[in-house]
Amino acid sequence: MCGIAGLFSKSLDVSGGLGSHLGAMLMQLSDRGPDSAGVAVYREPAPIGSSKLSLFSPDPDQDWGAVRDALAREFGAGEHELRASHAVIVVETDAEAAQAWVREHLPELRVMSAGQTIEIYKEAGSPREFIEAFALDEMRGSHALGHTRMATESAVTTEHSHPFSTGLDLCLVHNGSLSNHNLLRRRLRHEGIQFETDNDSEVAAGYLTYRLREGATLEQALEGCLEDLDGFYTFAVGTAEGFAVLRDPIACKPAVMAETDEWVAMASEYRAIAVLPGAETATMWEPEPGRVYSWERARV
Amino acid sequence: MSALGSGLDAQEIDLAVTPLRELNAALHAVGEDGPRHWRVLNPRGAHALAAGIDAPIEVDVEGHAGYYCAGMNKLATVRVHGNVGVGLAENIMSGTVVVDGSASQSAGATGHGGLVSIRGDASARCGISMKGVDIVVRGSVGHMSAFMAQKGRLVVCGDAGEALGDSIYEARLYVRGAVAGLGADCIEKEMREEHLREVAELLARAQADGCDPAEFRRYGSARRLYNFHVDNAGSY
């Protein structure tokens, strides 16, 4: 069992309180996932020509100033923004180059996300601890995904937590379990997709990364899951413009969606939506199995 | 089902201030002298709301409820003025559970008796393993509804999803709209006079207006899968 939540803002009010709304949703999903928690928040886009990295260090004494200085010397970089075990740094180069450089020169760090707007934070521990340690309440943004984890098939660590990055500005959260992930992981490695854990959800993320790299649209990649993934899943996928939801063809895992003039939300259980302003009168429905639902902000 | 009064004399419980367990404990302890009519405010998707009642009382839930609402109900009438999550009226024994909105998966699962009336849609596995409960859905039901159904009646005024009545035993299923597909050992059966009367009676009990019993088709067990043999009927 895990809990997932997504919130897409349609108003300045909701954007201004995005982190605190998402935190309230995660608190309601604590029973479904007391082991770990994580979020992907889409906010404060990096300037054109720059990109944003979310970095994690297992070392509590990590010298983030030195990391920032090294990136500044190589590419130019802004000040780092520290949140618990993670730091976000805007780098004056494209996301792929920045990510590759960190992986090569600072292998002790993990790149949790890379892109223009995405920031990923995740950690072992209860959702309440996570929300406080990462100061989630103060985050503003356009949309966000969250996850509370109850581990069923692999270890409880930061790296095993969700969301998983699936490419630039893309991420996945998963409720469920996959049964063909070992076979699929081997095949995807053969295609050059890298994996950092033995976690099944990371394979789903890797699968999406692979399909998108090969030219599929997000919708095509998700529809491919229906063919190629064996198991139970409700997925929520974050993109730079919005998010998408997919349930397995027999709908083993729960999901409910709701929409008002101010927001669109999805969650494993309605009680996580009930904490949002105006939830009582929201349009509400249960997403059908095997169908891709997506929301996008119009590109300006 | 008795008519609901004005609600002025109802015992009101606001879940924004009263813990859920306190409400359920009070409903369990209602006995013969406790309040006959209860109103629950601010349910906000709480789980196991009004579950386990064993008294002829009326409960109005003013909003959306979560999982297992009115589970194991006996004698009570529970009305939810909103939507409900997974497992509505699971293992209901008797009484009536009414939902104004829609229900998530496994509504009426394993129910032994009583009536579950859903005015909106019910999603997958509605009436799974039903054992005597009557379920009336004004809208449509999702896939694998009445899976392994053993006894009782399921009336669907809208459509039914894939694999309706898979591995069914002896429940009777009535669907007014389209059936996406029948499950293993589920077949369409003739609508005889007694079935038209049965549908009319169930629609009336559920106050589901605007449907003509003649528009429904009947589905049930072909009795090939569970090796039913009519010579042994007395043993079942």
Coordinates of C-alpha atoms in Angstrom, one line a residue:
Chain A
M1 CA 0.0 0.0 0.0
C2 CA 1.2 3.5 -0.7
G3 CA -0.5 6.9 -1.1
I4 CA -0.2 9.2 -4.0
A5 CA -1.4 12.7 -4.5
G6 CA -1.3 15.3 -7.3
L7 CA -2.4 18.9 -7.3
F8 CA -2.6 21.2 -10.3
S9 CA -3.3 24.9 -9.5
K10 CA -5.6 27.0 -11.6
S11 CA -5.4 30.1 -9.4
L12 CA -2.8 32.4 -7.7
D13 CA -4.3 31.5 -4.3
V14 CA -3.7 27.8 -4.8
S15 CA -0.3 28.3 -6.3
G16 CA 0.7 30.5 -3.4
G17 CA -0.2 27.7 -0.9
L18 CA 0.8 24.8 -3.1
G19 CA 3.2 23.2 -0.7
S20 CA 0.9 23.5 2.3
H21 CA -2.0 22.1 0.4
L22 CA 0.2 19.2 -0.8
G23 CA 1.5 18.7 2.8
A24 CA -2.1 18.5 4.1
M25 CA -2.9 15.8 1.4
L26 CA 0.2 13.8 2.4
M27 CA -0.8 13.9 6.0
Q28 CA -4.1 12.3 5.1
L29 CA -2.2 9.6 3.2
S30 CA 0.2 8.8 6.1
D31 CA -1.7 5.6 7.1
R32 CA -1.1 4.4 3.5
G33 CA 2.6 5.1 3.6
P34 CA 4.4 5.7 6.9
D35 CA 7.9 4.6 5.7
S36 CA 8.9 7.4 3.4
A37 CA 7.6 10.5 1.7
G38 CA 8.5 12.5 -1.3
V39 CA 7.3 15.3 -3.6
A40 CA 8.0 16.8 -7.0
V41 CA 7.2 20.5 -7.0
Y42 CA 7.1 22.5 -10.3
R43 CA 8.0 26.1 -9.5
E44 CA 10.2 29.1 -10.2
P45 CA 11.5 28.1 -13.7
A46 CA 15.2 28.5 -14.3
P47 CA 15.9 31.3 -16.9
I48 CA 16.2 30.3 -20.5
G49 CA 19.7 28.9 -21.1
S50 CA 19.9 27.7 -17.4
S51 CA 18.6 24.6 -15.7
K52 CA 17.8 23.4 -12.3
L53 CA 19.2 20.4 -10.4
S54 CA 17.8 18.8 -7.3
L55 CA 20.8 17.0 -5.6
F56 CA 20.8 14.6 -2.6
S57 CA 23.7 13.8 -0.4
P58 CA 23.6 11.0 2.2
D59 CA 26.3 12.9 4.1
P60 CA 24.7 15.2 6.8
D61 CA 27.9 17.3 6.7
Q62 CA 27.9 17.7 3.0
D63 CA 29.6 20.9 2.0
W64 CA 27.0 22.3 -0.4
G65 CA 28.8 25.6 -0.8
A66 CA 31.7 23.7 -2.4
V67 CA 29.3 21.8 -4.8
R68 CA 27.8 25.2 -5.8
D69 CA 31.2 26.7 -6.3
A70 CA 32.3 23.8 -8.5
L71 CA 29.3 24.2 -10.7
A72 CA 29.7 28.0 -10.8
R73 CA 33.4 27.6 -11.9
E74 CA 32.4 25.1 -14.6
F75 CA 29.1 26.7 -15.9
G76 CA 28.1 29.6 -13.8
A77 CA 25.5 28.9 -11.0
G78 CA 23.2 30.6 -8.6
E79 CA 23.2 30.3 -4.9
H80 CA 22.1 26.8 -3.7
E81 CA 18.9 26.4 -1.8
L82 CA 19.2 23.9 1.0
R83 CA 16.3 21.7 2.2
A84 CA 17.3 19.0 4.7
S85 CA 19.4 16.4 2.8
H86 CA 18.7 18.1 -0.6
A87 CA 19.9 21.2 -2.4
V88 CA 18.6 22.9 -5.5
I89 CA 21.0 24.7 -7.7
V90 CA 20.3 26.7 -10.9
V91 CA 23.2 26.1 -13.3
E92 CA 23.9 28.2 -16.4
T93 CA 23.9 25.4 -18.9
D94 CA 21.3 22.9 -20.2
A95 CA 20.0 20.3 -17.8
E96 CA 21.6 17.3 -19.6
A97 CA 25.1 18.8 -19.5
A98 CA 24.7 19.8 -15.8
Q99 CA 23.4 16.4 -14.8
A100 CA 26.2 14.6 -16.7
W101 CA 28.9 16.7 -15.1
V102 CA 27.6 16.1 -11.6
R103 CA 27.4 12.4 -12.2
E104 CA 31.0 12.3 -13.4
H105 CA 32.7 14.7 -11.0
L106 CA 30.5 14.4 -7.9
P107 CA 29.6 10.7 -7.8
E108 CA 28.8 10.8 -4.1
L109 CA 25.7 13.0 -4.9
R110 CA 22.5 11.8 -6.5
V111 CA 20.7 13.8 -9.1
M112 CA 17.1 13.6 -8.0
S113 CA 15.8 15.7 -10.8
A114 CA 16.9 17.9 -13.6
G115 CA 15.0 20.3 -15.8
Q116 CA 13.7 23.9 -16.0
T117 CA 11.0 23.8 -13.3
I118 CA 11.0 20.5 -11.4
E119 CA 12.3 20.0 -7.9
I120 CA 12.2 16.5 -6.3
Y121 CA 12.6 15.9 -2.6
K122 CA 12.2 12.5 -0.9
E123 CA 13.4 10.9 2.3
A124 CA 12.9 7.8 4.5
G125 CA 10.7 8.6 7.5
S126 CA 7.1 9.6 8.2
P127 CA 5.3 12.1 6.1
R128 CA 5.0 14.5 9.1
E129 CA 8.8 14.5 9.6
F130 CA 9.3 15.0 5.8
I131 CA 6.9 17.9 5.6
E132 CA 8.7 19.7 8.5
A133 CA 12.3 18.9 7.5
F134 CA 11.8 20.1 3.9
A135 CA 9.7 23.1 4.9
L136 CA 7.1 22.0 2.4
D137 CA 4.5 24.6 3.7
E138 CA 6.5 27.5 2.3
M139 CA 6.7 26.2 -1.3
R140 CA 4.8 27.9 -4.0
G141 CA 4.4 26.5 -7.5
S142 CA 2.1 25.6 -10.4
H143 CA 1.6 21.9 -9.7
A144 CA 3.0 19.1 -7.6
L145 CA 3.0 15.4 -7.0
G146 CA 3.5 13.6 -3.7
H147 CA 3.9 10.1 -2.4
T148 CA 3.8 8.3 0.9
R149 CA 5.4 4.8 0.8
M150 CA 4.7 1.6 2.5
A151 CA 7.5 -0.6 1.2
T152 CA 6.5 -4.1 0.0
E153 CA 9.3 -5.4 -2.2
S154 CA 12.5 -3.4 -1.6
A155 CA 14.3 -1.5 1.1
V156 CA 13.3 1.7 2.8
T157 CA 15.9 4.3 1.8
T158 CA 16.0 7.7 0.2
E159 CA 16.8 6.2 -3.2
H160 CA 13.9 3.7 -3.0
S161 CA 11.4 6.5 -2.2
H162 CA 9.2 8.3 -4.8
P163 CA 9.0 10.4 -7.0
F164 CA 11.4 8.9 -9.5
S165 CA 12.8 11.1 -12.2
T166 CA 11.8 9.9 -15.7
G167 CA 13.7 12.5 -17.7
L168 CA 14.0 16.3 -17.8
D169 CA 11.1 17.9 -15.9
L170 CA 9.4 14.5 -15.7
C171 CA 8.7 12.2 -12.7
L172 CA 6.6 9.3 -11.6
V173 CA 4.8 8.2 -8.4
H174 CA 3.4 4.8 -8.1
N175 CA 1.0 2.9 -5.9
G176 CA 1.1 -0.8 -6.5
S177 CA 3.6 -3.5 -7.4
L178 CA 5.0 -4.8 -10.6
S179 CA 5.8 -8.5 -11.2
N180 CA 7.9 -8.3 -14.4
H181 CA 10.3 -5.6 -13.3
N182 CA 13.4 -7.8 -13.2
L183 CA 13.0 -8.8 -16.8
L184 CA 12.1 -5.3 -17.9
R185 CA 15.0 -3.8 -16.0
R186 CA 17.5 -6.1 -17.8
R187 CA 16.0 -5.2 -21.2
L188 CA 16.0 -1.5 -20.4
R189 CA 19.7 -1.6 -19.2
H190 CA 20.5 -3.1 -22.6
E191 CA 18.9 0.0 -24.1
G192 CA 21.2 2.2 -22.0
I193 CA 18.7 3.2 -19.2
Q194 CA 20.4 3.5 -15.8
F195 CA 18.9 2.2 -12.6
E196 CA 20.1 3.0 -9.1
T197 CA 18.0 0.5 -7.0
D198 CA 16.2 -2.8 -7.2
N199 CA 12.8 -1.0 -6.8
D200 CA 10.0 -2.0 -9.2
S201 CA 8.6 1.6 -9.5
E202 CA 12.0 2.8 -10.7
V203 CA 11.6 0.3 -13.6
A204 CA 8.3 1.9 -14.5
A205 CA 10.0 5.3 -14.5
G206 CA 12.9 3.9 -16.6
Y207 CA 10.4 2.4 -19.0
L208 CA 8.8 5.8 -19.5
T209 CA 12.2 7.5 -19.9
Y210 CA 13.0 4.9 -22.6
R211 CA 9.7 5.3 -24.5
L212 CA 10.0 9.1 -24.4
R213 CA 13.6 9.0 -25.5
E214 CA 12.5 6.9 -28.5
G215 CA 10.0 9.6 -29.5
A216 CA 6.8 8.5 -27.9
T217 CA 4.4 11.2 -26.6
L218 CA 3.7 11.0 -22.9
E219 CA 0.3 9.5 -23.7
Q220 CA 1.8 6.9 -26.0
A221 CA 4.4 6.0 -23.3
L222 CA 1.7 5.6 -20.7
E223 CA -0.5 3.5 -23.0
G224 CA 2.6 1.3 -23.6
C225 CA 2.6 0.5 -19.9
L226 CA -0.7 -1.3 -20.4
E227 CA 1.0 -3.7 -22.7
D228 CA 4.5 -4.0 -21.2
L229 CA 4.0 -3.8 -17.5
D230 CA 2.6 -6.7 -15.5
G231 CA 1.2 -5.9 -12.1
F232 CA -0.9 -3.4 -10.2
Y233 CA -0.5 0.3 -10.5
T234 CA -2.0 3.7 -10.2
F235 CA 0.6 6.1 -11.7
A236 CA 0.8 9.8 -11.6
V237 CA 3.3 11.4 -13.9
G238 CA 4.4 15.0 -13.6
T239 CA 5.5 17.1 -16.6
A240 CA 6.6 20.7 -16.9
E241 CA 3.1 21.7 -17.9
G242 CA 0.9 19.4 -15.8
F243 CA 0.3 15.8 -14.8
A244 CA -1.2 12.6 -16.0
V245 CA -2.9 9.6 -14.3
L246 CA -3.1 6.0 -15.3
R247 CA -4.6 2.9 -13.6
D248 CA -3.9 -0.7 -14.5
P249 CA -6.5 -2.4 -16.6
I250 CA -8.3 -4.1 -13.7
A251 CA -8.0 -1.1 -11.4
C252 CA -6.4 -2.9 -8.5
K253 CA -5.3 0.3 -6.8
P254 CA -7.6 3.1 -5.8
A255 CA -7.7 6.6 -7.3
V256 CA -10.1 9.5 -7.1
M257 CA -10.0 12.8 -9.0
A258 CA -11.7 16.1 -8.4
E259 CA -11.8 19.5 -10.1
T260 CA -12.9 23.0 -9.2
D261 CA -12.3 26.4 -10.9
E262 CA -9.2 26.7 -8.6
W263 CA -7.6 23.3 -8.9
V264 CA -7.4 19.7 -10.2
A265 CA -6.4 17.0 -7.8
M266 CA -5.9 13.3 -7.7
A267 CA -5.3 11.1 -4.7
S268 CA -5.5 7.5 -3.5
E269 CA -8.3 8.4 -1.2
Y270 CA -10.9 11.2 -1.1
R271 CA -10.0 12.2 2.4
A272 CA -6.7 13.6 0.9
I273 CA -8.8 15.8 -1.4
A274 CA -11.3 16.8 1.3
V275 CA -8.6 19.0 2.9
L276 CA -8.5 21.3 -0.2
P277 CA -10.5 24.5 -0.3
G278 CA -13.9 23.9 -1.9
A279 CA -13.6 20.1 -2.0
E280 CA -17.2 19.6 -0.9
T281 CA -18.6 21.1 -4.1
A282 CA -15.9 19.9 -6.5
T283 CA -16.7 17.7 -9.5
M284 CA -15.5 14.3 -8.5
W285 CA -15.0 11.0 -10.3
E286 CA -13.1 7.8 -10.2
P287 CA -10.7 7.4 -13.2
E288 CA -11.5 4.5 -15.3
P289 CA -9.0 1.6 -15.6
G290 CA -6.6 1.7 -18.5
R291 CA -7.4 5.2 -19.5
V292 CA -4.9 8.1 -19.5
Y293 CA -6.1 11.3 -17.9
S294 CA -4.0 14.5 -18.3
W295 CA -4.0 18.1 -17.4
E296 CA -1.7 20.7 -19.0
R297 CA -1.2 24.4 -18.6
A298 CA -1.3 26.2 -21.9
R299 CA 2.2 27.1 -23.0
V300 CA 2.6 30.9 -23.2
Chain B
M1 CA -38.2 2.7 4.7
S2 CA -39.8 5.4 6.8
A3 CA -39.9 8.9 5.5
L4 CA -37.2 11.2 6.8
G5 CA -38.5 13.9 9.1
S6 CA -37.4 17.5 9.2
G7 CA -34.2 16.5 10.9
L8 CA -34.8 19.1 13.6
D9 CA -34.9 16.5 16.3
A10 CA -31.9 14.6 15.0
Q11 CA -28.8 13.9 17.1
E12 CA -26.1 15.9 15.3
I13 CA -22.5 14.8 15.4
D14 CA -19.9 17.1 13.7
L15 CA -16.8 15.1 12.7
A16 CA -14.8 18.4 12.5
V17 CA -14.9 18.3 16.3
T18 CA -15.9 14.8 17.4
P19 CA -13.5 11.9 16.7
L20 CA -14.9 9.2 14.3
R21 CA -14.4 6.4 16.9
E22 CA -16.6 8.4 19.3
L23 CA -19.4 8.6 16.8
N24 CA -19.2 4.9 15.9
A25 CA -19.1 3.9 19.6
A26 CA -22.2 6.0 20.2
L27 CA -24.0 4.4 17.2
H28 CA -23.1 0.9 18.5
A29 CA -24.4 1.8 22.0
V30 CA -27.6 3.3 20.9
G31 CA -29.8 0.5 22.3
E32 CA -33.5 1.0 22.6
D33 CA -33.4 4.3 24.3
G34 CA -30.9 6.2 22.3
P35 CA -31.7 8.8 19.6
R36 CA -33.5 7.3 16.6
H37 CA -32.2 9.8 14.1
W38 CA -28.6 10.9 13.7
R39 CA -27.0 13.5 11.4
V40 CA -23.3 13.4 10.7
L41 CA -21.6 16.6 9.6
N42 CA -18.2 17.1 7.9
P43 CA -17.5 13.4 7.1
R44 CA -14.6 14.5 4.8
G45 CA -14.0 11.0 3.4
A46 CA -13.6 9.4 6.8
H47 CA -13.3 5.6 6.7
A48 CA -15.6 3.0 8.4
L49 CA -18.2 5.7 9.0
A50 CA -21.4 4.3 10.6
A51 CA -20.0 0.8 10.3
G52 CA -21.3 -2.0 12.5
I53 CA -24.7 -0.5 13.5
D54 CA -27.1 -3.0 15.0
A55 CA -30.3 -1.0 15.7
P56 CA -33.3 0.3 13.7
I57 CA -32.1 3.9 13.6
E58 CA -31.6 6.4 10.8
V59 CA -28.3 8.0 10.0
D60 CA -27.9 10.9 7.5
V61 CA -24.3 11.6 6.5
E62 CA -24.0 15.1 5.1
G63 CA -21.2 14.9 2.6
H64 CA -18.7 12.4 1.1
A65 CA -17.7 9.3 3.0
G66 CA -14.6 7.1 2.7
Y67 CA -14.0 3.4 2.7
Y68 CA -16.3 0.8 4.3
C69 CA -19.2 3.2 5.0
A70 CA -22.1 1.5 6.8
G71 CA -20.2 -1.8 6.7
M72 CA -21.9 -4.8 8.4
N73 CA -25.1 -2.8 8.8
K74 CA -28.0 -4.4 10.6
L75 CA -31.5 -2.9 10.8
A76 CA -30.3 0.7 10.4
T77 CA -31.1 3.1 7.5
V78 CA -27.9 5.0 6.5
R79 CA -28.2 7.7 3.9
V80 CA -25.1 9.3 2.5
H81 CA -25.7 12.7 0.8
G82 CA -22.5 12.6 -1.2
N83 CA -20.2 10.0 -2.7
V84 CA -18.6 7.0 -1.0
G85 CA -15.2 5.2 -1.3
V86 CA -14.4 1.5 -1.5
G87 CA -16.5 -1.2 0.2
L88 CA -19.8 0.6 0.8
A89 CA -22.1 -1.5 3.1
E90 CA -19.6 -4.4 3.0
N91 CA -21.2 -7.5 4.5
I92 CA -24.5 -5.7 5.1
M93 CA -26.9 -8.0 7.0
S94 CA -30.1 -6.1 6.9
G95 CA -31.5 -2.5 6.8
T96 CA -31.0 0.0 4.0
V97 CA -28.0 2.0 2.8
V98 CA -28.7 4.8 0.3
V99 CA -26.0 6.9 -1.5
D100 CA -27.1 10.1 -3.3
G101 CA -23.8 10.2 -5.3
S102 CA -21.6 7.5 -6.7
A103 CA -19.8 4.6 -5.0
S104 CA -16.3 3.4 -5.6
Q105 CA -15.3 -0.3 -5.9
S106 CA -16.8 -3.3 -4.2
A107 CA -20.1 -1.7 -3.1
G108 CA -22.3 -4.2 -1.3
A109 CA -19.5 -6.8 -1.2
T110 CA -20.4 -10.1 0.5
G111 CA -23.7 -8.6 1.7
H112 CA -26.1 -11.1 3.3
G113 CA -29.3 -9.1 3.3
G114 CA -30.9 -5.6 3.2
L115 CA -30.9 -3.1 0.4
V116 CA -28.1 -1.0 -1.0
S117 CA -29.4 1.8 -3.3
I118 CA -26.8 3.9 -5.2
R119 CA -28.3 6.9 -7.1
G120 CA -25.1 7.6 -9.1
D121 CA -22.7 5.0 -10.5
A122 CA -20.9 2.2 -8.8
S123 CA -17.4 1.3 -10.1
A124 CA -15.7 -2.1 -10.4
R125 CA -16.7 -5.2 -8.5
C126 CA -20.1 -4.0 -7.3
G127 CA -21.8 -6.8 -5.5
I128 CA -18.7 -9.0 -5.4
S129 CA -19.5 -12.2 -3.6
M130 CA -23.0 -11.0 -2.7
K131 CA -24.8 -13.5 -0.5
G132 CA -28.4 -12.3 -0.4
V133 CA -28.2 -8.5 -0.4
D134 CA -30.3 -6.5 -3.0
I135 CA -28.4 -3.8 -4.8
V136 CA -30.0 -1.1 -7.0
V137 CA -27.7 1.2 -9.0
R138 CA -29.4 4.1 -10.8
G139 CA -26.3 4.7 -12.9
S140 CA -23.8 2.2 -14.3
V141 CA -21.5 -0.4 -12.7
G142 CA -17.9 -1.1 -13.5
H143 CA -16.1 -4.3 -14.5
M144 CA -16.4 -7.6 -12.7
S145 CA -19.6 -6.7 -10.9
A146 CA -21.4 -9.6 -9.1
F147 CA -18.1 -11.6 -9.3
M148 CA -18.8 -14.9 -7.6
A149 CA -22.3 -13.7 -6.6
Q150 CA -24.1 -16.3 -4.6
K151 CA -27.5 -14.9 -3.7
G152 CA -29.5 -11.7 -4.0
R153 CA -30.5 -9.4 -6.8
L154 CA -28.4 -6.7 -8.5
V155 CA -30.4 -4.2 -10.6
V156 CA -28.4 -1.8 -12.8
C157 CA -30.4 1.0 -14.5
G158 CA -27.4 2.0 -16.7
D159 CA -24.6 -0.1 -18.2
A160 CA -22.4 -2.9 -16.9
G161 CA -18.7 -3.2 -17.5
E162 CA -16.6 -6.2 -18.6
A163 CA -17.0 -9.6 -17.1
L164 CA -20.4 -9.2 -15.4
G165 CA -21.3 -12.0 -13.1
D166 CA -18.0 -13.9 -13.5
S167 CA -18.1 -17.3 -11.8
I168 CA -21.6 -16.5 -10.5
Y169 CA -23.6 -18.9 -8.4
E170 CA -27.2 -18.1 -7.8
A171 CA -27.8 -14.3 -7.7
R172 CA -30.1 -12.7 -10.3
L173 CA -28.7 -9.7 -12.3
Y174 CA -30.9 -7.2 -14.1
V175 CA -29.3 -4.6 -16.5
R176 CA -31.2 -2.0 -18.4
G177 CA -28.3 -0.7 -20.6
A178 CA -25.4 -2.3 -22.4
V179 CA -23.3 -5.1 -20.9
A180 CA -19.7 -4.8 -22.1
G181 CA -19.2 -8.5 -21.6
L182 CA -20.3 -11.5 -19.5
G183 CA -17.9 -13.3 -17.2
A184 CA -17.3 -17.1 -17.1
D185 CA -20.6 -19.1 -16.7
C186 CA -22.8 -16.0 -16.7
I187 CA -25.5 -16.1 -19.4
E188 CA -28.5 -14.1 -20.4
K189 CA -31.8 -15.6 -19.3
E190 CA -35.4 -15.1 -20.1
M191 CA -37.3 -12.2 -18.4
R192 CA -40.5 -13.9 -17.2
E193 CA -43.5 -12.4 -15.5
E194 CA -42.0 -13.0 -12.0
H195 CA -38.8 -11.2 -13.0
L196 CA -40.7 -8.2 -14.2
R197 CA -42.5 -8.1 -10.9
E198 CA -39.2 -8.5 -9.0
V199 CA -37.5 -5.6 -10.9
A200 CA -40.6 -3.4 -10.3
E201 CA -40.6 -4.2 -6.6
L202 CA -36.8 -3.5 -6.2
L203 CA -37.0 -0.2 -8.2
A204 CA -39.9 0.9 -6.0
R205 CA -38.0 0.0 -2.8
A206 CA -35.0 1.9 -4.0
Q207 CA -37.2 4.8 -5.2
A208 CA -35.5 4.6 -8.6
D209 CA -38.1 6.3 -10.8
G210 CA -38.2 6.6 -14.5
C211 CA -37.3 3.0 -15.4
D212 CA -39.7 0.5 -17.0
P213 CA -39.0 -3.1 -15.8
A214 CA -39.6 -4.3 -19.4
E215 CA -36.4 -2.5 -20.4
F216 CA -34.2 -4.8 -18.3
R217 CA -32.5 -8.0 -19.3
R218 CA -31.8 -10.8 -16.9
Y219 CA -28.4 -12.5 -16.4
G220 CA -27.5 -15.4 -14.2
S221 CA -25.5 -18.6 -13.8
A222 CA -25.4 -21.3 -16.5
R223 CA -24.6 -23.6 -13.6
R224 CA -21.8 -25.3 -15.5
L225 CA -18.9 -24.0 -13.5
Y226 CA -19.7 -24.9 -9.9
N227 CA -21.1 -28.3 -10.8
F228 CA -24.6 -27.6 -9.5
H229 CA -26.7 -30.7 -9.9
V230 CA -30.4 -30.3 -9.5
D231 CA -30.7 -33.7 -7.8
N232 CA -28.7 -32.2 -5.0
A233 CA -30.7 -29.0 -4.8
G234 CA -31.8 -29.8 -1.2
S235 CA -28.2 -29.9 0.0
Y236 CA -27.3 -26.4 -1.1

